[in-house]
PDB file of C-alpha atoms in Angstrom:
ATOM      1  CA  UNK A   1       0.081   0.040  -0.007  1.00  0.00           C
ATOM      2  CA  UNK A   2       2.798   2.512   0.631  1.00  0.00           C
ATOM      3  CA  UNK A   3       3.942   2.089  -2.993  1.00  0.00           C
ATOM      4  CA  UNK A   4       0.686   2.231  -4.496  1.00  0.00           C
ATOM      5  CA  UNK A   5       0.781   5.912  -5.293  1.00  0.00           C
ATOM      6  CA  UNK A   6       4.507   6.373  -5.774  1.00  0.00           C
ATOM      7  CA  UNK A   7       5.794   7.837  -8.780  1.00  0.00           C
ATOM      8  CA  UNK A   8       9.691   7.986  -8.009  1.00  0.00           C
ATOM      9  CA  UNK A   9      11.808   6.879  -5.115  1.00  0.00           C
ATOM     10  CA  UNK A  10      15.939   7.354  -4.612  1.00  0.00           C
ATOM     11  CA  UNK A  11      17.439   5.730  -1.664  1.00  0.00           C
ATOM     12  CA  UNK A  12      21.106   5.569  -0.294  1.00  0.00           C
ATOM     13  CA  UNK A  13      22.254   1.857   0.249  1.00  0.00           C
ATOM     14  CA  UNK A  14      22.521   0.701   3.862  1.00  0.00           C
ATOM     15  CA  UNK A  15      26.038   1.694   5.499  1.00  0.00           C
ATOM     16  CA  UNK A  16      27.617  -0.040   8.304  1.00  0.00           C
ATOM     17  CA  UNK A  17      31.244   0.842   8.888  1.00  0.00           C
ATOM     18  CA  UNK A  18      33.677   1.728  11.618  1.00  0.00           C
ATOM     19  CA  UNK A  19      36.798   3.682  11.979  1.00  0.00           C
ATOM     20  CA  UNK A  20      39.279   4.777  14.493  1.00  0.00           C
ATOM     21  CA  UNK A  21      41.653   7.921  14.845  1.00  0.00           C
ATOM     22  CA  UNK A  22      44.714   7.785  16.659  1.00  0.00           C
ATOM     23  CA  UNK A  23      47.363  10.298  17.693  1.00  0.00           C
ATOM     24  CA  UNK A  24      46.584  12.759  14.967  1.00  0.00           C
ATOM     25  CA  UNK A  25      49.180  15.628  15.828  1.00  0.00           C
ATOM     26  CA  UNK A  26      50.739  18.661  14.310  1.00  0.00           C
ATOM     27  CA  UNK A  27      54.549  19.199  15.338  1.00  0.00           C
ATOM     28  CA  UNK A  28      57.336  21.343  14.830  1.00  0.00           C
ATOM     29  CA  UNK A  29      60.800  20.008  15.490  1.00  0.00           C
ATOM     30  CA  UNK A  30      64.191  21.013  15.263  1.00  0.00           C
ATOM     31  CA  UNK A  31      66.723  20.268  12.760  1.00  0.00           C
ATOM     32  CA  UNK A  32      68.418  17.494  14.944  1.00  0.00           C
ATOM     33  CA  UNK A  33      65.052  15.774  15.297  1.00  0.00           C
ATOM     34  CA  UNK A  34      64.737  11.966  14.606  1.00  0.00           C
ATOM     35  CA  UNK A  35      62.026   9.250  15.216  1.00  0.00           C
ATOM     36  CA  UNK A  36      63.415   5.783  15.881  1.00  0.00           C
ATOM     37  CA  UNK A  37      62.539   2.716  13.593  1.00  0.00           C
ATOM     38  CA  UNK A  38      58.919   1.072  14.376  1.00  0.00           C
ATOM     39  CA  UNK A  39      56.019  -0.296  12.969  1.00  0.00           C
ATOM     40  CA  UNK A  40      52.309  -0.281  14.064  1.00  0.00           C
ATOM     41  CA  UNK A  41      49.035  -2.118  12.734  1.00  0.00           C
ATOM     42  CA  UNK A  42      47.580   1.285  11.442  1.00  0.00           C
ATOM     43  CA  UNK A  43      47.255   3.308   8.397  1.00  0.00           C
ATOM     44  CA  UNK A  44      49.306   6.582   8.457  1.00  0.00           C
ATOM     45  CA  UNK A  45      49.345   9.888   6.528  1.00  0.00           C
ATOM     46  CA  UNK A  46      52.419  11.909   7.128  1.00  0.00           C
ATOM     47  CA  UNK A  47      52.020  15.522   5.746  1.00  0.00           C
ATOM     48  CA  UNK A  48      55.259  17.718   5.554  1.00  0.00           C
ATOM     49  CA  UNK A  49      54.193  21.304   5.822  1.00  0.00           C
ATOM     50  CA  UNK A  50      57.814  23.047   6.525  1.00  0.00           C
ATOM     51  CA  UNK A  51      61.479  21.819   5.991  1.00  0.00           C
ATOM     52  CA  UNK A  52      62.524  18.735   4.669  1.00  0.00           C
ATOM     53  CA  UNK A  53      61.927  15.170   5.812  1.00  0.00           C
ATOM     54  CA  UNK A  54      63.854  11.755   5.414  1.00  0.00           C
ATOM     55  CA  UNK A  55      61.538   8.748   6.122  1.00  0.00           C
ATOM     56  CA  UNK A  56      63.075   5.254   5.449  1.00  0.00           C
ATOM     57  CA  UNK A  57      60.149   2.812   5.008  1.00  0.00           C
ATOM     58  CA  UNK A  58      61.083  -1.003   4.224  1.00  0.00           C
ATOM     59  CA  UNK A  59      64.486   0.027   3.792  1.00  0.00           C
ATOM     60  CA  UNK A  60      63.717   2.290   0.985  1.00  0.00           C
ATOM     61  CA  UNK A  61      64.434   5.927   1.453  1.00  0.00           C
ATOM     62  CA  UNK A  62      61.995   8.810   0.813  1.00  0.00           C
ATOM     63  CA  UNK A  63      62.719  12.554   0.874  1.00  0.00           C
ATOM     64  CA  UNK A  64      59.764  14.828   1.629  1.00  0.00           C
ATOM     65  CA  UNK A  65      59.280  18.483   0.689  1.00  0.00           C
ATOM     66  CA  UNK A  66      56.704  21.068   1.760  1.00  0.00           C
ATOM     67  CA  UNK A  67      53.187  19.495   0.465  1.00  0.00           C
ATOM     68  CA  UNK A  68      54.594  15.740   0.021  1.00  0.00           C
ATOM     69  CA  UNK A  69      52.863  13.164   1.910  1.00  0.00           C
ATOM     70  CA  UNK A  70      53.606   9.541   2.601  1.00  0.00           C
ATOM     71  CA  UNK A  71      50.620   6.938   2.990  1.00  0.00           C
ATOM     72  CA  UNK A  72      51.565   4.110   4.759  1.00  0.00           C
ATOM     73  CA  UNK A  73      50.096   0.669   5.406  1.00  0.00           C
ATOM     74  CA  UNK A  74      49.919  -1.450   8.736  1.00  0.00           C
ATOM     75  CA  UNK A  75      53.156  -2.786   9.934  1.00  0.00           C
ATOM     76  CA  UNK A  76      55.231  -0.834   7.473  1.00  0.00           C
ATOM     77  CA  UNK A  77      58.421  -0.489   9.279  1.00  0.00           C
ATOM     78  CA  UNK A  78      59.600   2.975   9.101  1.00  0.00           C
ATOM     79  CA  UNK A  79      61.800   5.726  10.568  1.00  0.00           C
ATOM     80  CA  UNK A  80      62.342   9.437  10.047  1.00  0.00           C
ATOM     81  CA  UNK A  81      64.404  12.585  10.506  1.00  0.00           C
ATOM     82  CA  UNK A  82      64.912  16.136   9.661  1.00  0.00           C
ATOM     83  CA  UNK A  83      67.107  17.148   6.893  1.00  0.00           C
ATOM     84  CA  UNK A  84      68.836  20.311   6.395  1.00  0.00           C
ATOM     85  CA  UNK A  85      69.343  23.028   9.187  1.00  0.00           C
ATOM     86  CA  UNK A  86      65.857  24.485   9.403  1.00  0.00           C
ATOM     87  CA  UNK A  87      63.074  23.497  11.600  1.00  0.00           C
ATOM     88  CA  UNK A  88      60.737  21.196  10.302  1.00  0.00           C
ATOM     89  CA  UNK A  89      56.778  20.857  10.762  1.00  0.00           C
ATOM     90  CA  UNK A  90      54.579  18.022   9.697  1.00  0.00           C
ATOM     91  CA  UNK A  91      50.995  16.713  10.315  1.00  0.00           C
ATOM     92  CA  UNK A  92      50.742  12.890  11.129  1.00  0.00           C
ATOM     93  CA  UNK A  93      47.651  10.972  11.608  1.00  0.00           C
ATOM     94  CA  UNK A  94      47.228   7.142  12.213  1.00  0.00           C
ATOM     95  CA  UNK A  95      43.831   5.487  11.449  1.00  0.00           C
ATOM     96  CA  UNK A  96      42.083   2.355  11.137  1.00  0.00           C
ATOM     97  CA  UNK A  97      38.881   1.550   8.989  1.00  0.00           C
ATOM     98  CA  UNK A  98      37.221  -1.822   8.450  1.00  0.00           C
ATOM     99  CA  UNK A  99      35.533  -0.970   4.952  1.00  0.00           C
ATOM    100  CA  UNK A 100      36.920  -3.760   2.460  1.00  0.00           C
ATOM    101  CA  UNK A 101      37.058  -1.883  -0.258  1.00  0.00           C
ATOM    102  CA  UNK A 102      38.944   1.070   1.136  1.00  0.00           C
ATOM    103  CA  UNK A 103      41.278  -1.246   2.815  1.00  0.00           C
ATOM    104  CA  UNK A 104      42.046  -2.941  -0.259  1.00  0.00           C
ATOM    105  CA  UNK A 105      42.657   0.484  -2.230  1.00  0.00           C
ATOM    106  CA  UNK A 106      44.824   1.512   0.551  1.00  0.00           C
ATOM    107  CA  UNK A 107      47.114  -1.712   0.734  1.00  0.00           C
ATOM    108  CA  UNK A 108      47.205  -2.422  -2.783  1.00  0.00           C
ATOM    109  CA  UNK A 109      49.236   0.600  -3.716  1.00  0.00           C
ATOM    110  CA  UNK A 110      53.025   0.282  -3.826  1.00  0.00           C
ATOM    111  CA  UNK A 111      53.371   4.123  -4.125  1.00  0.00           C
ATOM    112  CA  UNK A 112      53.923   5.598  -0.869  1.00  0.00           C
ATOM    113  CA  UNK A 113      55.348   9.197  -1.568  1.00  0.00           C
ATOM    114  CA  UNK A 114      52.943  11.496  -3.233  1.00  0.00           C
ATOM    115  CA  UNK A 115      54.219  15.027  -4.133  1.00  0.00           C
ATOM    116  CA  UNK A 116      52.411  17.968  -3.749  1.00  0.00           C
ATOM    117  CA  UNK A 117      51.629  18.377  -7.438  1.00  0.00           C
ATOM    118  CA  UNK A 118      50.285  14.890  -7.419  1.00  0.00           C
ATOM    119  CA  UNK A 119      46.382  14.071  -8.284  1.00  0.00           C
ATOM    120  CA  UNK A 120      45.975  12.674  -4.810  1.00  0.00           C
ATOM    121  CA  UNK A 121      47.532  15.438  -3.207  1.00  0.00           C
ATOM    122  CA  UNK A 122      45.282  17.644  -4.754  1.00  0.00           C
ATOM    123  CA  UNK A 123      42.224  15.783  -3.679  1.00  0.00           C
ATOM    124  CA  UNK A 124      42.868  15.067  -0.341  1.00  0.00           C
ATOM    125  CA  UNK A 125      44.708  18.402   0.928  1.00  0.00           C
ATOM    126  CA  UNK A 126      41.501  20.217   1.414  1.00  0.00           C
ATOM    127  CA  UNK A 127      40.603  17.953   4.188  1.00  0.00           C
ATOM    128  CA  UNK A 128      43.860  17.592   5.554  1.00  0.00           C
ATOM    129  CA  UNK A 129      44.152  21.208   5.830  1.00  0.00           C
ATOM    130  CA  UNK A 130      40.782  21.114   7.858  1.00  0.00           C
ATOM    131  CA  UNK A 131      42.267  18.640  10.467  1.00  0.00           C
ATOM    132  CA  UNK A 132      45.371  20.583  10.860  1.00  0.00           C
ATOM    133  CA  UNK A 133      43.208  23.715  11.762  1.00  0.00           C
ATOM    134  CA  UNK A 134      41.019  21.801  13.867  1.00  0.00           C
ATOM    135  CA  UNK A 135      44.417  20.116  15.568  1.00  0.00           C
ATOM    136  CA  UNK A 136      46.089  23.509  16.040  1.00  0.00           C
ATOM    137  CA  UNK A 137      43.107  25.213  17.351  1.00  0.00           C
ATOM    138  CA  UNK A 138      42.770  22.766  20.100  1.00  0.00           C
ATOM    139  CA  UNK A 139      39.752  21.459  18.806  1.00  0.00           C
ATOM    140  CA  UNK A 140      38.170  18.087  20.490  1.00  0.00           C
ATOM    141  CA  UNK A 141      36.762  19.280  23.902  1.00  0.00           C
ATOM    142  CA  UNK A 142      33.223  20.378  22.370  1.00  0.00           C
ATOM    143  CA  UNK A 143      31.031  17.961  20.724  1.00  0.00           C
ATOM    144  CA  UNK A 144      30.575  20.443  17.693  1.00  0.00           C
ATOM    145  CA  UNK A 145      34.457  20.471  17.189  1.00  0.00           C
ATOM    146  CA  UNK A 146      34.403  16.423  17.465  1.00  0.00           C
ATOM    147  CA  UNK A 147      31.757  16.397  14.395  1.00  0.00           C
ATOM    148  CA  UNK A 148      33.935  18.831  12.477  1.00  0.00           C
ATOM    149  CA  UNK A 149      36.634  16.368  13.004  1.00  0.00           C
ATOM    150  CA  UNK A 150      34.596  13.556  12.039  1.00  0.00           C
ATOM    151  CA  UNK A 151      33.399  15.329   8.890  1.00  0.00           C
ATOM    152  CA  UNK A 152      36.849  16.357   7.962  1.00  0.00           C
ATOM    153  CA  UNK A 153      38.063  12.581   8.368  1.00  0.00           C
ATOM    154  CA  UNK A 154      35.195  11.163   6.247  1.00  0.00           C
ATOM    155  CA  UNK A 155      36.112  13.551   3.620  1.00  0.00           C
ATOM    156  CA  UNK A 156      39.764  12.517   3.458  1.00  0.00           C
ATOM    157  CA  UNK A 157      38.281   8.891   3.397  1.00  0.00           C
ATOM    158  CA  UNK A 158      36.174  10.103   0.227  1.00  0.00           C
ATOM    159  CA  UNK A 159      39.202  11.464  -1.168  1.00  0.00           C
ATOM    160  CA  UNK A 160      41.509   8.493  -0.527  1.00  0.00           C
ATOM    161  CA  UNK A 161      38.601   6.364  -2.073  1.00  0.00           C
ATOM    162  CA  UNK A 162      38.410   8.559  -5.151  1.00  0.00           C
ATOM    163  CA  UNK A 163      42.095   9.157  -5.841  1.00  0.00           C
ATOM    164  CA  UNK A 164      43.053   5.528  -5.517  1.00  0.00           C
ATOM    165  CA  UNK A 165      40.150   4.284  -7.414  1.00  0.00           C
ATOM    166  CA  UNK A 166      40.968   6.464 -10.356  1.00  0.00           C
ATOM    167  CA  UNK A 167      44.488   5.376 -10.170  1.00  0.00           C
ATOM    168  CA  UNK A 168      43.355   1.792 -10.444  1.00  0.00           C
ATOM    169  CA  UNK A 169      40.749   2.468 -13.022  1.00  0.00           C
ATOM    170  CA  UNK A 170      41.291   0.005 -16.177  1.00  0.00           C
ATOM    171  CA  UNK A 171      43.507  -2.340 -14.071  1.00  0.00           C
ATOM    172  CA  UNK A 172      42.561  -5.799 -14.252  1.00  0.00           C
ATOM    173  CA  UNK A 173      41.617  -7.544 -11.154  1.00  0.00           C
ATOM    174  CA  UNK A 174      44.182  -9.770  -9.925  1.00  0.00           C
ATOM    175  CA  UNK A 175      43.662 -13.431  -8.784  1.00  0.00           C
ATOM    176  CA  UNK A 176      45.140 -12.418  -5.427  1.00  0.00           C
ATOM    177  CA  UNK A 177      42.371  -9.694  -4.977  1.00  0.00           C
ATOM    178  CA  UNK A 178      39.718 -12.206  -6.150  1.00  0.00           C
ATOM    179  CA  UNK A 179      40.629 -14.535  -3.509  1.00  0.00           C
ATOM    180  CA  UNK A 180      41.245 -12.102  -0.692  1.00  0.00           C
ATOM    181  CA  UNK A 181      37.747 -10.653  -1.402  1.00  0.00           C
ATOM    182  CA  UNK A 182      36.108 -14.119  -1.227  1.00  0.00           C
ATOM    183  CA  UNK A 183      37.936 -14.750   2.086  1.00  0.00           C
ATOM    184  CA  UNK A 184      36.539 -11.478   3.301  1.00  0.00           C
ATOM    185  CA  UNK A 185      32.940 -12.331   2.099  1.00  0.00           C
ATOM    186  CA  UNK A 186      33.005 -15.542   3.733  1.00  0.00           C
ATOM    187  CA  UNK A 187      33.938 -14.176   6.953  1.00  0.00           C
ATOM    188  CA  UNK A 188      31.333 -11.479   7.040  1.00  0.00           C
ATOM    189  CA  UNK A 189      28.635 -14.086   6.339  1.00  0.00           C
ATOM    190  CA  UNK A 190      29.818 -16.181   9.167  1.00  0.00           C
ATOM    191  CA  UNK A 191      29.157 -13.263  11.483  1.00  0.00           C
ATOM    192  CA  UNK A 192      25.724 -12.603  10.262  1.00  0.00           C
ATOM    193  CA  UNK A 193      24.715 -16.163  10.073  1.00  0.00           C
ATOM    194  CA  UNK A 194      26.090 -16.647  13.511  1.00  0.00           C
ATOM    195  CA  UNK A 195      24.047 -13.812  15.202  1.00  0.00           C
ATOM    196  CA  UNK A 196      21.050 -15.056  12.914  1.00  0.00           C
ATOM    197  CA  UNK A 197      21.093 -18.534  14.081  1.00  0.00           C
ATOM    198  CA  UNK A 198      22.226 -17.593  17.736  1.00  0.00           C
ATOM    199  CA  UNK A 199      24.601 -20.007  17.108  1.00  0.00           C
ATOM    200  CA  UNK A 200      27.411 -21.227  19.631  1.00  0.00           C
ATOM    201  CA  UNK A 201      29.707 -22.857  17.047  1.00  0.00           C
ATOM    202  CA  UNK A 202      31.409 -19.523  16.327  1.00  0.00           C
ATOM    203  CA  UNK A 203      32.092 -18.398  19.808  1.00  0.00           C
ATOM    204  CA  UNK A 204      33.330 -14.957  20.957  1.00  0.00           C
ATOM    205  CA  UNK A 205      35.557 -12.360  19.116  1.00  0.00           C
ATOM    206  CA  UNK A 206      38.518 -14.673  18.206  1.00  0.00           C
ATOM    207  CA  UNK A 207      41.418 -13.941  16.711  1.00  0.00           C
ATOM    208  CA  UNK A 208      45.097 -13.453  17.437  1.00  0.00           C
ATOM    209  CA  UNK A 209      45.868 -13.421  21.339  1.00  0.00           C
ATOM    210  CA  UNK A 210      42.321 -14.452  22.379  1.00  0.00           C
ATOM    211  CA  UNK A 211      42.026 -16.731  25.575  1.00  0.00           C
ATOM    212  CA  UNK A 212      40.242 -19.994  25.980  1.00  0.00           C
ATOM    213  CA  UNK A 213      38.490 -21.736  23.315  1.00  0.00           C
ATOM    214  CA  UNK A 214      37.729 -18.341  21.170  1.00  0.00           C
ATOM    215  CA  UNK A 215      41.174 -18.558  19.338  1.00  0.00           C
ATOM    216  CA  UNK A 216      40.528 -22.431  18.368  1.00  0.00           C
ATOM    217  CA  UNK A 217      36.983 -21.290  17.125  1.00  0.00           C
ATOM    218  CA  UNK A 218      38.007 -18.501  15.242  1.00  0.00           C
ATOM    219  CA  UNK A 219      40.577 -20.969  13.666  1.00  0.00           C
ATOM    220  CA  UNK A 220      38.124 -23.128  12.781  1.00  0.00           C
ATOM    221  CA  UNK A 221      35.803 -20.503  10.956  1.00  0.00           C
ATOM    222  CA  UNK A 222      39.033 -19.235   9.020  1.00  0.00           C
ATOM    223  CA  UNK A 223      39.710 -22.799   7.781  1.00  0.00           C
ATOM    224  CA  UNK A 224      36.112 -23.510   6.902  1.00  0.00           C
ATOM    225  CA  UNK A 225      36.006 -20.161   4.872  1.00  0.00           C
ATOM    226  CA  UNK A 226      39.156 -20.897   2.967  1.00  0.00           C
ATOM    227  CA  UNK A 227      38.856 -24.581   2.630  1.00  0.00           C
ATOM    228  CA  UNK A 228      37.212 -24.567  -0.859  1.00  0.00           C
ATOM    229  CA  UNK A 229      39.833 -22.008  -2.358  1.00  0.00           C
ATOM    230  CA  UNK A 230      42.408 -24.663  -3.442  1.00  0.00           C
ATOM    231  CA  UNK A 231      45.271 -23.022  -1.390  1.00  0.00           C
ATOM    232  CA  UNK A 232      47.070 -23.841   1.788  1.00  0.00           C
ATOM    233  CA  UNK A 233      46.104 -22.107   4.841  1.00  0.00           C
ATOM    234  CA  UNK A 234      49.452 -20.336   5.181  1.00  0.00           C
ATOM    235  CA  UNK A 235      49.016 -19.086   1.134  1.00  0.00           C
ATOM    236  CA  UNK A 236      45.282 -17.639   2.069  1.00  0.00           C
ATOM    237  CA  UNK A 237      46.710 -15.774   4.848  1.00  0.00           C
ATOM    238  CA  UNK A 238      49.553 -14.456   3.184  1.00  0.00           C
ATOM    239  CA  UNK A 239      47.077 -13.309   0.224  1.00  0.00           C
ATOM    240  CA  UNK A 240      44.565 -11.922   2.437  1.00  0.00           C
ATOM    241  CA  UNK A 241      47.351  -9.873   4.340  1.00  0.00           C
ATOM    242  CA  UNK A 242      48.730  -8.494   1.317  1.00  0.00           C
ATOM    243  CA  UNK A 243      45.334  -6.956   0.395  1.00  0.00           C
ATOM    244  CA  UNK A 244      43.908  -6.117   3.639  1.00  0.00           C
ATOM    245  CA  UNK A 245      46.596  -5.295   5.572  1.00  0.00           C
ATOM    246  CA  UNK A 246      45.922  -8.026   8.361  1.00  0.00           C
ATOM    247  CA  UNK A 247      45.364 -11.768   8.741  1.00  0.00           C
ATOM    248  CA  UNK A 248      41.832 -13.509   8.349  1.00  0.00           C
ATOM    249  CA  UNK A 249      41.621 -13.901  11.983  1.00  0.00           C
ATOM    250  CA  UNK A 250      42.168 -10.522  12.815  1.00  0.00           C
ATOM    251  CA  UNK A 251      39.526  -9.615  10.319  1.00  0.00           C
ATOM    252  CA  UNK A 252      36.868 -11.844  11.862  1.00  0.00           C
ATOM    253  CA  UNK A 253      37.992 -10.368  15.217  1.00  0.00           C
ATOM    254  CA  UNK A 254      37.499  -6.848  13.825  1.00  0.00           C
ATOM    255  CA  UNK A 255      33.824  -7.935  12.409  1.00  0.00           C
ATOM    256  CA  UNK A 256      32.650  -9.707  15.715  1.00  0.00           C
ATOM    257  CA  UNK A 257      33.689  -6.674  17.775  1.00  0.00           C
ATOM    258  CA  UNK A 258      32.117  -4.293  15.638  1.00  0.00           C
ATOM    259  CA  UNK A 259      28.994  -6.216  15.748  1.00  0.00           C
ATOM    260  CA  UNK A 260      29.127  -6.633  19.606  1.00  0.00           C
ATOM    261  CA  UNK A 261      29.535  -2.897  19.715  1.00  0.00           C
ATOM    262  CA  UNK A 262      26.132  -2.127  17.721  1.00  0.00           C
ATOM    263  CA  UNK A 263      24.172  -4.825  19.460  1.00  0.00           C
ATOM    264  CA  UNK A 264      25.487  -3.077  23.050  1.00  0.00           C
ATOM    265  CA  UNK A 265      24.012   0.214  21.672  1.00  0.00           C
ATOM    266  CA  UNK A 266      20.670  -1.353  21.234  1.00  0.00           C
ATOM    267  CA  UNK A 267      19.082  -0.307  24.441  1.00  0.00           C
ATOM    268  CA  UNK A 268      16.277  -2.882  24.630  1.00  0.00           C
ATOM    269  CA  UNK A 269      19.098  -5.686  24.586  1.00  0.00           C
ATOM    270  CA  UNK A 270      20.686  -6.629  28.127  1.00  0.00           C
ATOM    271  CA  UNK A 271      24.071  -7.616  28.073  1.00  0.00           C
ATOM    272  CA  UNK A 272      23.356 -11.003  28.577  1.00  0.00           C
ATOM    273  CA  UNK A 273      20.933 -11.065  25.571  1.00  0.00           C
ATOM    274  CA  UNK A 274      23.842  -9.414  23.268  1.00  0.00           C
ATOM    275  CA  UNK A 275      26.183 -12.209  24.577  1.00  0.00           C
ATOM    276  CA  UNK A 276      23.929 -15.107  23.635  1.00  0.00           C
ATOM    277  CA  UNK A 277      23.371 -13.648  20.013  1.00  0.00           C
ATOM    278  CA  UNK A 278      27.273 -13.677  19.711  1.00  0.00           C
ATOM    279  CA  UNK A 279      27.562 -17.253  20.629  1.00  0.00           C
ATOM    280  CA  UNK A 280      28.487 -17.200  24.290  1.00  0.00           C
ATOM    281  CA  UNK A 281      27.414 -19.420  26.760  1.00  0.00           C
ATOM    282  CA  UNK A 282      28.464 -17.721  29.685  1.00  0.00           C
ATOM    283  CA  UNK A 283      27.757 -14.017  29.972  1.00  0.00           C
ATOM    284  CA  UNK A 284      31.313 -13.706  32.290  1.00  0.00           C
ATOM    285  CA  UNK A 285      33.110 -15.039  29.566  1.00  0.00           C
ATOM    286  CA  UNK A 286      31.712 -12.485  27.091  1.00  0.00           C
ATOM    287  CA  UNK A 287      32.513  -9.721  29.519  1.00  0.00           C
ATOM    288  CA  UNK A 288      35.907 -10.837  29.884  1.00  0.00           C
ATOM    289  CA  UNK A 289      36.622 -10.959  26.181  1.00  0.00           C
ATOM    290  CA  UNK A 290      35.093  -7.869  25.395  1.00  0.00           C
ATOM    291  CA  UNK A 291      37.114  -5.967  28.269  1.00  0.00           C
ATOM    292  CA  UNK A 292      40.331  -7.955  27.022  1.00  0.00           C
ATOM    293  CA  UNK A 293      39.636  -6.292  23.513  1.00  0.00           C
ATOM    294  CA  UNK A 294      38.514  -2.550  24.222  1.00  0.00           C
ATOM    295  CA  UNK A 295      39.622  -2.256  27.880  1.00  0.00           C
ATOM    296  CA  UNK A 296      36.333  -1.689  29.561  1.00  0.00           C
ATOM    297  CA  UNK A 297      33.314  -3.856  30.147  1.00  0.00           C
ATOM    298  CA  UNK A 298      30.087  -4.153  28.215  1.00  0.00           C
ATOM    299  CA  UNK A 299      28.290  -2.410  30.803  1.00  0.00           C
ATOM    300  CA  UNK A 300      30.747   0.677  30.952  1.00  0.00           C
ATOM    301  CA  UNK A 301      30.886   0.598  27.067  1.00  0.00           C
ATOM    302  CA  UNK A 302      27.123   0.956  26.637  1.00  0.00           C
ATOM    303  CA  UNK A 303      26.510   3.601  29.601  1.00  0.00           C
ATOM    304  CA  UNK A 304      28.739   6.093  27.273  1.00  0.00           C
ATOM    305  CA  UNK A 305      25.838   5.718  24.566  1.00  0.00           C
ATOM    306  CA  UNK A 306      22.627   5.663  27.008  1.00  0.00           C
ATOM    307  CA  UNK A 307      21.625   7.904  29.891  1.00  0.00           C
TER     308      UNK A 307
END
């Protein structure tokens, strides 16, 4: 009946994605400054604003001039130092995003250094400038400031998606990318089917470093998803990591953690009900695992969203 007199309709697709922004900072340093060799499980954008910077990534040397930026992938080993005799100013942000297509685009590119004149720099620089302004103004204490920062971050993601997709346009999809996408889709289905059936066969968050039987069950889920692809478990792990920047187990863990957070934000569901939907037989086990992953209990997490 609702559509009986409908002439036309336009709809946005349903969207369900999470991201985190870490340690975004604007910093001016002396010519003697350096940062030691390290790695982290995050994407990083490092934009040089003044001076000159040398960064070694995976043993390869890059020199940045003002306006140049480096786009690093998770676990890229890197170190940096100021060049020349003048002070150096740079803006750096670390982020994680679970959108599979964006992760694939970010991980696929071998070109880490983008000069100030590059097409990608032209696309994302306006959003970076907004973030720099918000950072230098000390924004973040007020809700409106946080919303402006989120808006700028989503602009950045849109720019990265657009610029990287244009660069990849016309390139044939490799078998590696197709295999990784199949694994990702299978893992996503396992999470949805687990919740829909209130299953206990795929228990907990799983993933690297989990306690008890969670890790075993996660390994079983990953093995079931990859079994029919014709590759060994180690090959599937290597292929998936090369495309998405994380292992299949870590990806499954992220999916389940996101699902747990979304369910906890539904006020009509008790923590016990959430734990049952996720396949836990014991609410204490769920609470312990959730705190292990997030640093806070399920009750404390949901209290931040409900008065």
